[in-house]
Structure formats: structure tokens, C-alpha cells
């Protein structure tokens, strides 16, 4: 245990695992709020298709998502941290859309309309009314996405290359390659 905890590699792997999970979570939340808003507030042709497509990506095996990113990304982004964050974002969008969208749909429009009549800008209404009301659902979605990205094996294994390992990838590497 002391050899493992005293190793600089252990701490590099732990740090990479943590910061890529935080970055992936933040990007997923920012990107996911747009389709969550659109699918929860508007009825439009293709709404169900959009939700179904996001859900279908979520249920794909992580290795398939990673392989799709390898096939679609330019070589400059292949095997990079940005590829990992991008794949995590695409993979976990359904979580944000489903969790936050479910909380966003029943929010009353009256509060936003009242704030608008008092002169609040759209961004101010969003920051002072919508975000506090969605806070618990955003926190729940963030927690779920963080857990998925922190414990990601397939995406990191396929897209991370040799130099990037999370705790799970490192455990796998040590178990299969180092005995």
C-alpha cells in the first residue's frame, strides 16, 4: 500500500481521473442545458426523435462511442484529452436532458414573465429565477455525470492512448499487462 500511495504515477493517474471527470461534467452540463431547455419548453417536430437519439447514444457501449470518435475525429484530436471530454459529453447528454428537462418542464412561466415586466433581461431571469429552481436537478445530473466520467473505462481506454489512464484503466493495465 505504501509503495502504491508513494508512487508519483499513482497520483498522476488519480489527478487525471479527477480533473477529466470534472471537465467532462462541466462541459456536459453546459452543452446539455440547451437541449434540456428546448425539449422541456417547446413542442416541435422531431422533439421525440432528439430525445430518443440522445438516449440511444447513452445506452451504447462505451467502446462503441469511443470507436466512433476515433473514426470521426481529425488526427490532431485523436487520442487527446479533448477527445475524451467530447466523448463523455456526447455519451452523457441524455442524463442532463432527462434529469434537468424533467424538472424544467413544469416550472411556471409566470415568474419569468413577472421578472420581464419588471425589466429583467433574459440572462438575469435565467440566473435569478430558473437556475435556483433547477438547482437540485442540475446538481443531481452533475453528480450522475461525474460518477459516470470518473469511473469511465471504455472511453478512456479507446481514446486515451498510452499516456492517459484513469484509475480504472490503470487497474486494468496492471492486472492484464503487469500481472
mmCIF file of the C-alpha atoms, coordinates in Angstrom:
data_MODEL
# 
_entry.id   MODEL 
# 
loop_
_atom_site.group_PDB 
_atom_site.id 
_atom_site.type_symbol 
_atom_site.label_atom_id 
_atom_site.label_alt_id 
_atom_site.label_comp_id 
_atom_site.label_asym_id 
_atom_site.label_entity_id 
_atom_site.label_seq_id 
_atom_site.pdbx_PDB_ins_code 
_atom_site.Cartn_x 
_atom_site.Cartn_y 
_atom_site.Cartn_z 
_atom_site.occupancy 
_atom_site.B_iso_or_equiv 
_atom_site.pdbx_formal_charge 
_atom_site.auth_seq_id 
_atom_site.auth_comp_id 
_atom_site.auth_asym_id 
_atom_site.auth_atom_id 
_atom_site.pdbx_PDB_model_num 
ATOM 1   C CA . UNK A 1 1   ? 0.000   0.000  0.000   1.00 0.00 ? 1   UNK A CA 1 
ATOM 2   C CA . UNK A 1 2   ? 2.771   2.451  0.860   1.00 0.00 ? 2   UNK A CA 1 
ATOM 3   C CA . UNK A 1 3   ? 4.540   1.707  -2.442  1.00 0.00 ? 3   UNK A CA 1 
ATOM 4   C CA . UNK A 1 4   ? 1.333   2.396  -4.354  1.00 0.00 ? 4   UNK A CA 1 
ATOM 5   C CA . UNK A 1 5   ? 0.403   5.542  -2.435  1.00 0.00 ? 5   UNK A CA 1 
ATOM 6   C CA . UNK A 1 6   ? 4.001   6.742  -2.539  1.00 0.00 ? 6   UNK A CA 1 
ATOM 7   C CA . UNK A 1 7   ? 4.266   6.396  -6.300  1.00 0.00 ? 7   UNK A CA 1 
ATOM 8   C CA . UNK A 1 8   ? 4.178   9.574  -8.383  1.00 0.00 ? 8   UNK A CA 1 
ATOM 9   C CA . UNK A 1 9   ? 2.380   7.628  -11.144 1.00 0.00 ? 9   UNK A CA 1 
ATOM 10  C CA . UNK A 1 10  ? -0.471  6.798  -8.756  1.00 0.00 ? 10  UNK A CA 1 
ATOM 11  C CA . UNK A 1 11  ? -1.013  10.468 -8.018  1.00 0.00 ? 11  UNK A CA 1 
ATOM 12  C CA . UNK A 1 12  ? -0.759  11.442 -11.715 1.00 0.00 ? 12  UNK A CA 1 
ATOM 13  C CA . UNK A 1 13  ? -3.407  8.841  -12.569 1.00 0.00 ? 13  UNK A CA 1 
ATOM 14  C CA . UNK A 1 14  ? -5.626  9.968  -9.667  1.00 0.00 ? 14  UNK A CA 1 
ATOM 15  C CA . UNK A 1 15  ? -5.247  13.633 -10.689 1.00 0.00 ? 15  UNK A CA 1 
ATOM 16  C CA . UNK A 1 16  ? -6.039  12.878 -14.339 1.00 0.00 ? 16  UNK A CA 1 
ATOM 17  C CA . UNK A 1 17  ? -9.075  10.817 -13.281 1.00 0.00 ? 17  UNK A CA 1 
ATOM 18  C CA . UNK A 1 18  ? -10.392 13.677 -11.154 1.00 0.00 ? 18  UNK A CA 1 
ATOM 19  C CA . UNK A 1 19  ? -9.801  16.614 -13.478 1.00 0.00 ? 19  UNK A CA 1 
ATOM 20  C CA . UNK A 1 20  ? -11.044 14.894 -16.639 1.00 0.00 ? 20  UNK A CA 1 
ATOM 21  C CA . UNK A 1 21  ? -14.213 13.897 -14.759 1.00 0.00 ? 21  UNK A CA 1 
ATOM 22  C CA . UNK A 1 22  ? -14.757 17.471 -13.537 1.00 0.00 ? 22  UNK A CA 1 
ATOM 23  C CA . UNK A 1 23  ? -14.077 18.920 -17.005 1.00 0.00 ? 23  UNK A CA 1 
ATOM 24  C CA . UNK A 1 24  ? -16.354 16.349 -18.663 1.00 0.00 ? 24  UNK A CA 1 
ATOM 25  C CA . UNK A 1 25  ? -19.106 17.066 -16.152 1.00 0.00 ? 25  UNK A CA 1 
ATOM 26  C CA . UNK A 1 26  ? -18.931 20.838 -16.625 1.00 0.00 ? 26  UNK A CA 1 
ATOM 27  C CA . UNK A 1 27  ? -18.903 20.624 -20.425 1.00 0.00 ? 27  UNK A CA 1 
ATOM 28  C CA . UNK A 1 28  ? -21.769 18.112 -20.388 1.00 0.00 ? 28  UNK A CA 1 
ATOM 29  C CA . UNK A 1 29  ? -23.846 20.395 -18.167 1.00 0.00 ? 29  UNK A CA 1 
ATOM 30  C CA . UNK A 1 30  ? -23.230 23.481 -20.291 1.00 0.00 ? 30  UNK A CA 1 
ATOM 31  C CA . UNK A 1 31  ? -23.953 21.684 -23.559 1.00 0.00 ? 31  UNK A CA 1 
ATOM 32  C CA . UNK A 1 32  ? -26.835 19.646 -22.130 1.00 0.00 ? 32  UNK A CA 1 
ATOM 33  C CA . UNK A 1 33  ? -28.812 22.611 -20.821 1.00 0.00 ? 33  UNK A CA 1 
ATOM 34  C CA . UNK A 1 34  ? -29.663 23.729 -24.364 1.00 0.00 ? 34  UNK A CA 1 
ATOM 35  C CA . UNK A 1 35  ? -31.447 20.527 -25.452 1.00 0.00 ? 35  UNK A CA 1 
ATOM 36  C CA . UNK A 1 36  ? -32.939 20.184 -21.947 1.00 0.00 ? 36  UNK A CA 1 
ATOM 37  C CA . UNK A 1 37  ? -34.461 23.654 -22.317 1.00 0.00 ? 37  UNK A CA 1 
ATOM 38  C CA . UNK A 1 38  ? -35.642 23.025 -25.867 1.00 0.00 ? 38  UNK A CA 1 
ATOM 39  C CA . UNK A 1 39  ? -37.223 19.644 -25.196 1.00 0.00 ? 39  UNK A CA 1 
ATOM 40  C CA . UNK A 1 40  ? -38.852 20.717 -21.949 1.00 0.00 ? 40  UNK A CA 1 
ATOM 41  C CA . UNK A 1 41  ? -40.225 24.100 -23.011 1.00 0.00 ? 41  UNK A CA 1 
ATOM 42  C CA . UNK A 1 42  ? -41.252 23.618 -26.640 1.00 0.00 ? 42  UNK A CA 1 
ATOM 43  C CA . UNK A 1 43  ? -43.226 21.209 -28.761 1.00 0.00 ? 43  UNK A CA 1 
ATOM 44  C CA . UNK A 1 44  ? -41.593 20.898 -32.165 1.00 0.00 ? 44  UNK A CA 1 
ATOM 45  C CA . UNK A 1 45  ? -41.358 18.298 -34.899 1.00 0.00 ? 45  UNK A CA 1 
ATOM 46  C CA . UNK A 1 46  ? -38.501 15.958 -34.069 1.00 0.00 ? 46  UNK A CA 1 
ATOM 47  C CA . UNK A 1 47  ? -38.573 16.553 -30.323 1.00 0.00 ? 47  UNK A CA 1 
ATOM 48  C CA . UNK A 1 48  ? -39.138 12.889 -29.540 1.00 0.00 ? 48  UNK A CA 1 
ATOM 49  C CA . UNK A 1 49  ? -36.531 11.891 -32.127 1.00 0.00 ? 49  UNK A CA 1 
ATOM 50  C CA . UNK A 1 50  ? -33.967 14.195 -30.480 1.00 0.00 ? 50  UNK A CA 1 
ATOM 51  C CA . UNK A 1 51  ? -34.665 12.751 -27.036 1.00 0.00 ? 51  UNK A CA 1 
ATOM 52  C CA . UNK A 1 52  ? -34.611 9.197  -28.385 1.00 0.00 ? 52  UNK A CA 1 
ATOM 53  C CA . UNK A 1 53  ? -31.333 9.790  -30.221 1.00 0.00 ? 53  UNK A CA 1 
ATOM 54  C CA . UNK A 1 54  ? -29.660 11.175 -27.104 1.00 0.00 ? 54  UNK A CA 1 
ATOM 55  C CA . UNK A 1 55  ? -30.946 8.226  -25.098 1.00 0.00 ? 55  UNK A CA 1 
ATOM 56  C CA . UNK A 1 56  ? -29.782 5.751  -27.741 1.00 0.00 ? 56  UNK A CA 1 
ATOM 57  C CA . UNK A 1 57  ? -26.248 7.151  -27.553 1.00 0.00 ? 57  UNK A CA 1 
ATOM 58  C CA . UNK A 1 58  ? -26.352 6.803  -23.767 1.00 0.00 ? 58  UNK A CA 1 
ATOM 59  C CA . UNK A 1 59  ? -27.194 3.098  -23.917 1.00 0.00 ? 59  UNK A CA 1 
ATOM 60  C CA . UNK A 1 60  ? -24.472 2.296  -26.453 1.00 0.00 ? 60  UNK A CA 1 
ATOM 61  C CA . UNK A 1 61  ? -21.421 0.520  -25.086 1.00 0.00 ? 61  UNK A CA 1 
ATOM 62  C CA . UNK A 1 62  ? -18.676 2.983  -24.234 1.00 0.00 ? 62  UNK A CA 1 
ATOM 63  C CA . UNK A 1 63  ? -16.267 1.204  -26.549 1.00 0.00 ? 63  UNK A CA 1 
ATOM 64  C CA . UNK A 1 64  ? -18.633 1.890  -29.464 1.00 0.00 ? 64  UNK A CA 1 
ATOM 65  C CA . UNK A 1 65  ? -18.781 5.604  -28.610 1.00 0.00 ? 65  UNK A CA 1 
ATOM 66  C CA . UNK A 1 66  ? -15.001 5.686  -28.300 1.00 0.00 ? 66  UNK A CA 1 
ATOM 67  C CA . UNK A 1 67  ? -14.554 3.899  -31.629 1.00 0.00 ? 67  UNK A CA 1 
ATOM 68  C CA . UNK A 1 68  ? -16.966 6.343  -33.301 1.00 0.00 ? 68  UNK A CA 1 
ATOM 69  C CA . UNK A 1 69  ? -14.905 9.248  -32.006 1.00 0.00 ? 69  UNK A CA 1 
ATOM 70  C CA . UNK A 1 70  ? -11.690 7.642  -33.270 1.00 0.00 ? 70  UNK A CA 1 
ATOM 71  C CA . UNK A 1 71  ? -13.305 7.250  -36.696 1.00 0.00 ? 71  UNK A CA 1 
ATOM 72  C CA . UNK A 1 72  ? -14.752 10.781 -36.839 1.00 0.00 ? 72  UNK A CA 1 
ATOM 73  C CA . UNK A 1 73  ? -12.137 12.972 -35.177 1.00 0.00 ? 73  UNK A CA 1 
ATOM 74  C CA . UNK A 1 74  ? -9.266  14.537 -37.094 1.00 0.00 ? 74  UNK A CA 1 
ATOM 75  C CA . UNK A 1 75  ? -5.849  13.127 -36.237 1.00 0.00 ? 75  UNK A CA 1 
ATOM 76  C CA . UNK A 1 76  ? -4.915  16.271 -34.322 1.00 0.00 ? 76  UNK A CA 1 
ATOM 77  C CA . UNK A 1 77  ? -7.593  15.491 -31.721 1.00 0.00 ? 77  UNK A CA 1 
ATOM 78  C CA . UNK A 1 78  ? -7.302  11.721 -31.850 1.00 0.00 ? 78  UNK A CA 1 
ATOM 79  C CA . UNK A 1 79  ? -6.066  10.219 -28.565 1.00 0.00 ? 79  UNK A CA 1 
ATOM 80  C CA . UNK A 1 80  ? -6.297  13.559 -26.763 1.00 0.00 ? 80  UNK A CA 1 
ATOM 81  C CA . UNK A 1 81  ? -7.915  14.770 -23.578 1.00 0.00 ? 81  UNK A CA 1 
ATOM 82  C CA . UNK A 1 82  ? -10.361 16.762 -25.720 1.00 0.00 ? 82  UNK A CA 1 
ATOM 83  C CA . UNK A 1 83  ? -11.483 13.561 -27.421 1.00 0.00 ? 83  UNK A CA 1 
ATOM 84  C CA . UNK A 1 84  ? -12.159 12.002 -24.014 1.00 0.00 ? 84  UNK A CA 1 
ATOM 85  C CA . UNK A 1 85  ? -14.102 15.057 -22.787 1.00 0.00 ? 85  UNK A CA 1 
ATOM 86  C CA . UNK A 1 86  ? -16.025 15.222 -26.068 1.00 0.00 ? 86  UNK A CA 1 
ATOM 87  C CA . UNK A 1 87  ? -16.971 11.555 -25.951 1.00 0.00 ? 87  UNK A CA 1 
ATOM 88  C CA . UNK A 1 88  ? -18.032 11.863 -22.314 1.00 0.00 ? 88  UNK A CA 1 
ATOM 89  C CA . UNK A 1 89  ? -20.139 14.876 -23.233 1.00 0.00 ? 89  UNK A CA 1 
ATOM 90  C CA . UNK A 1 90  ? -21.911 13.147 -26.101 1.00 0.00 ? 90  UNK A CA 1 
ATOM 91  C CA . UNK A 1 91  ? -22.326 9.984  -24.060 1.00 0.00 ? 91  UNK A CA 1 
ATOM 92  C CA . UNK A 1 92  ? -23.858 11.734 -21.031 1.00 0.00 ? 92  UNK A CA 1 
ATOM 93  C CA . UNK A 1 93  ? -26.048 14.380 -22.689 1.00 0.00 ? 93  UNK A CA 1 
ATOM 94  C CA . UNK A 1 94  ? -29.087 12.167 -22.172 1.00 0.00 ? 94  UNK A CA 1 
ATOM 95  C CA . UNK A 1 95  ? -28.595 12.300 -18.399 1.00 0.00 ? 95  UNK A CA 1 
ATOM 96  C CA . UNK A 1 96  ? -28.720 16.099 -18.366 1.00 0.00 ? 96  UNK A CA 1 
ATOM 97  C CA . UNK A 1 97  ? -31.599 16.300 -20.833 1.00 0.00 ? 97  UNK A CA 1 
ATOM 98  C CA . UNK A 1 98  ? -33.683 13.744 -18.958 1.00 0.00 ? 98  UNK A CA 1 
ATOM 99  C CA . UNK A 1 99  ? -32.962 14.870 -15.390 1.00 0.00 ? 99  UNK A CA 1 
ATOM 100 C CA . UNK A 1 100 ? -32.906 18.641 -15.867 1.00 0.00 ? 100 UNK A CA 1 
ATOM 101 C CA . UNK A 1 101 ? -35.580 18.588 -18.578 1.00 0.00 ? 101 UNK A CA 1 
ATOM 102 C CA . UNK A 1 102 ? -37.967 16.731 -16.294 1.00 0.00 ? 102 UNK A CA 1 
ATOM 103 C CA . UNK A 1 103 ? -37.553 19.464 -13.673 1.00 0.00 ? 103 UNK A CA 1 
ATOM 104 C CA . UNK A 1 104 ? -37.671 22.284 -16.223 1.00 0.00 ? 104 UNK A CA 1 
ATOM 105 C CA . UNK A 1 105 ? -40.919 21.265 -17.930 1.00 0.00 ? 105 UNK A CA 1 
ATOM 106 C CA . UNK A 1 106 ? -43.297 22.011 -15.012 1.00 0.00 ? 106 UNK A CA 1 
ATOM 107 C CA . UNK A 1 107 ? -41.670 25.318 -13.988 1.00 0.00 ? 107 UNK A CA 1 
ATOM 108 C CA . UNK A 1 108 ? -44.245 28.093 -14.196 1.00 0.00 ? 108 UNK A CA 1 
ATOM 109 C CA . UNK A 1 109 ? -43.702 30.738 -16.840 1.00 0.00 ? 109 UNK A CA 1 
ATOM 110 C CA . UNK A 1 110 ? -45.392 33.337 -14.596 1.00 0.00 ? 110 UNK A CA 1 
ATOM 111 C CA . UNK A 1 111 ? -42.249 34.053 -12.587 1.00 0.00 ? 111 UNK A CA 1 
ATOM 112 C CA . UNK A 1 112 ? -40.213 34.756 -15.702 1.00 0.00 ? 112 UNK A CA 1 
ATOM 113 C CA . UNK A 1 113 ? -42.977 36.930 -17.176 1.00 0.00 ? 113 UNK A CA 1 
ATOM 114 C CA . UNK A 1 114 ? -43.242 38.924 -13.947 1.00 0.00 ? 114 UNK A CA 1 
ATOM 115 C CA . UNK A 1 115 ? -39.476 39.474 -13.895 1.00 0.00 ? 115 UNK A CA 1 
ATOM 116 C CA . UNK A 1 116 ? -39.600 40.555 -17.541 1.00 0.00 ? 116 UNK A CA 1 
ATOM 117 C CA . UNK A 1 117 ? -42.269 43.147 -16.792 1.00 0.00 ? 117 UNK A CA 1 
ATOM 118 C CA . UNK A 1 118 ? -40.024 44.480 -14.029 1.00 0.00 ? 118 UNK A CA 1 
ATOM 119 C CA . UNK A 1 119 ? -37.229 44.927 -16.557 1.00 0.00 ? 119 UNK A CA 1 
ATOM 120 C CA . UNK A 1 120 ? -35.099 41.824 -16.002 1.00 0.00 ? 120 UNK A CA 1 
ATOM 121 C CA . UNK A 1 121 ? -33.086 40.747 -19.038 1.00 0.00 ? 121 UNK A CA 1 
ATOM 122 C CA . UNK A 1 122 ? -33.363 37.144 -20.268 1.00 0.00 ? 122 UNK A CA 1 
ATOM 123 C CA . UNK A 1 123 ? -29.981 36.274 -18.731 1.00 0.00 ? 123 UNK A CA 1 
ATOM 124 C CA . UNK A 1 124 ? -30.948 37.847 -15.412 1.00 0.00 ? 124 UNK A CA 1 
ATOM 125 C CA . UNK A 1 125 ? -34.236 35.928 -15.374 1.00 0.00 ? 125 UNK A CA 1 
ATOM 126 C CA . UNK A 1 126 ? -32.344 32.741 -16.128 1.00 0.00 ? 126 UNK A CA 1 
ATOM 127 C CA . UNK A 1 127 ? -29.721 33.348 -13.428 1.00 0.00 ? 127 UNK A CA 1 
ATOM 128 C CA . UNK A 1 128 ? -32.070 34.577 -10.677 1.00 0.00 ? 128 UNK A CA 1 
ATOM 129 C CA . UNK A 1 129 ? -35.201 32.519 -11.311 1.00 0.00 ? 129 UNK A CA 1 
ATOM 130 C CA . UNK A 1 130 ? -34.593 29.472 -13.474 1.00 0.00 ? 130 UNK A CA 1 
ATOM 131 C CA . UNK A 1 131 ? -31.214 28.317 -12.164 1.00 0.00 ? 131 UNK A CA 1 
ATOM 132 C CA . UNK A 1 132 ? -32.239 28.362 -8.472  1.00 0.00 ? 132 UNK A CA 1 
ATOM 133 C CA . UNK A 1 133 ? -35.387 26.401 -9.308  1.00 0.00 ? 133 UNK A CA 1 
ATOM 134 C CA . UNK A 1 134 ? -33.376 23.908 -11.346 1.00 0.00 ? 134 UNK A CA 1 
ATOM 135 C CA . UNK A 1 135 ? -30.528 23.748 -8.828  1.00 0.00 ? 135 UNK A CA 1 
ATOM 136 C CA . UNK A 1 136 ? -31.403 20.365 -7.326  1.00 0.00 ? 136 UNK A CA 1 
ATOM 137 C CA . UNK A 1 137 ? -31.876 18.744 -10.731 1.00 0.00 ? 137 UNK A CA 1 
ATOM 138 C CA . UNK A 1 138 ? -28.664 20.293 -12.079 1.00 0.00 ? 138 UNK A CA 1 
ATOM 139 C CA . UNK A 1 139 ? -26.805 19.032 -9.013  1.00 0.00 ? 139 UNK A CA 1 
ATOM 140 C CA . UNK A 1 140 ? -28.315 15.568 -9.446  1.00 0.00 ? 140 UNK A CA 1 
ATOM 141 C CA . UNK A 1 141 ? -27.398 15.449 -13.133 1.00 0.00 ? 141 UNK A CA 1 
ATOM 142 C CA . UNK A 1 142 ? -23.888 16.705 -12.331 1.00 0.00 ? 142 UNK A CA 1 
ATOM 143 C CA . UNK A 1 143 ? -23.451 14.014 -9.695  1.00 0.00 ? 143 UNK A CA 1 
ATOM 144 C CA . UNK A 1 144 ? -24.552 11.256 -12.033 1.00 0.00 ? 144 UNK A CA 1 
ATOM 145 C CA . UNK A 1 145 ? -22.403 12.510 -14.911 1.00 0.00 ? 145 UNK A CA 1 
ATOM 146 C CA . UNK A 1 146 ? -19.399 12.921 -12.600 1.00 0.00 ? 146 UNK A CA 1 
ATOM 147 C CA . UNK A 1 147 ? -19.737 9.336  -11.392 1.00 0.00 ? 147 UNK A CA 1 
ATOM 148 C CA . UNK A 1 148 ? -20.017 8.037  -14.951 1.00 0.00 ? 148 UNK A CA 1 
ATOM 149 C CA . UNK A 1 149 ? -16.995 10.021 -16.146 1.00 0.00 ? 149 UNK A CA 1 
ATOM 150 C CA . UNK A 1 150 ? -14.896 9.351  -13.040 1.00 0.00 ? 150 UNK A CA 1 
ATOM 151 C CA . UNK A 1 151 ? -15.390 5.609  -13.468 1.00 0.00 ? 151 UNK A CA 1 
ATOM 152 C CA . UNK A 1 152 ? -15.155 5.633  -17.259 1.00 0.00 ? 152 UNK A CA 1 
ATOM 153 C CA . UNK A 1 153 ? -13.165 2.750  -18.649 1.00 0.00 ? 153 UNK A CA 1 
ATOM 154 C CA . UNK A 1 154 ? -14.129 2.184  -22.296 1.00 0.00 ? 154 UNK A CA 1 
ATOM 155 C CA . UNK A 1 155 ? -13.949 5.793  -23.486 1.00 0.00 ? 155 UNK A CA 1 
ATOM 156 C CA . UNK A 1 156 ? -10.619 6.451  -21.773 1.00 0.00 ? 156 UNK A CA 1 
ATOM 157 C CA . UNK A 1 157 ? -9.183  3.120  -22.884 1.00 0.00 ? 157 UNK A CA 1 
ATOM 158 C CA . UNK A 1 158 ? -10.095 3.677  -26.528 1.00 0.00 ? 158 UNK A CA 1 
ATOM 159 C CA . UNK A 1 159 ? -9.451  7.433  -26.765 1.00 0.00 ? 159 UNK A CA 1 
ATOM 160 C CA . UNK A 1 160 ? -6.771  7.951  -24.142 1.00 0.00 ? 160 UNK A CA 1 
ATOM 161 C CA . UNK A 1 161 ? -3.918  6.211  -25.817 1.00 0.00 ? 161 UNK A CA 1 
ATOM 162 C CA . UNK A 1 162 ? -0.885  5.018  -23.920 1.00 0.00 ? 162 UNK A CA 1 
ATOM 163 C CA . UNK A 1 163 ? -0.208  8.140  -21.865 1.00 0.00 ? 163 UNK A CA 1 
ATOM 164 C CA . UNK A 1 164 ? -3.658  8.717  -20.411 1.00 0.00 ? 164 UNK A CA 1 
ATOM 165 C CA . UNK A 1 165 ? -5.067  6.456  -17.753 1.00 0.00 ? 165 UNK A CA 1 
ATOM 166 C CA . UNK A 1 166 ? -7.800  6.803  -15.179 1.00 0.00 ? 166 UNK A CA 1 
ATOM 167 C CA . UNK A 1 167 ? -7.818  4.719  -12.028 1.00 0.00 ? 167 UNK A CA 1 
ATOM 168 C CA . UNK A 1 168 ? -9.915  2.023  -13.724 1.00 0.00 ? 168 UNK A CA 1 
ATOM 169 C CA . UNK A 1 169 ? -7.699  1.907  -16.803 1.00 0.00 ? 169 UNK A CA 1 
ATOM 170 C CA . UNK A 1 170 ? -4.598  1.732  -14.613 1.00 0.00 ? 170 UNK A CA 1 
ATOM 171 C CA . UNK A 1 171 ? -6.054  -1.131 -12.561 1.00 0.00 ? 171 UNK A CA 1 
ATOM 172 C CA . UNK A 1 172 ? -6.861  -2.959 -15.800 1.00 0.00 ? 172 UNK A CA 1 
ATOM 173 C CA . UNK A 1 173 ? -3.363  -2.292 -17.173 1.00 0.00 ? 173 UNK A CA 1 
ATOM 174 C CA . UNK A 1 174 ? -1.687  -3.556 -14.046 1.00 0.00 ? 174 UNK A CA 1 
ATOM 175 C CA . UNK A 1 175 ? -3.917  -6.637 -13.863 1.00 0.00 ? 175 UNK A CA 1 
ATOM 176 C CA . UNK A 1 176 ? -3.569  -7.644 -17.518 1.00 0.00 ? 176 UNK A CA 1 
ATOM 177 C CA . UNK A 1 177 ? -0.149  -6.425 -18.577 1.00 0.00 ? 177 UNK A CA 1 
ATOM 178 C CA . UNK A 1 178 ? 1.924   -6.356 -15.416 1.00 0.00 ? 178 UNK A CA 1 
ATOM 179 C CA . UNK A 1 179 ? 0.403   -9.382 -13.725 1.00 0.00 ? 179 UNK A CA 1 
# 
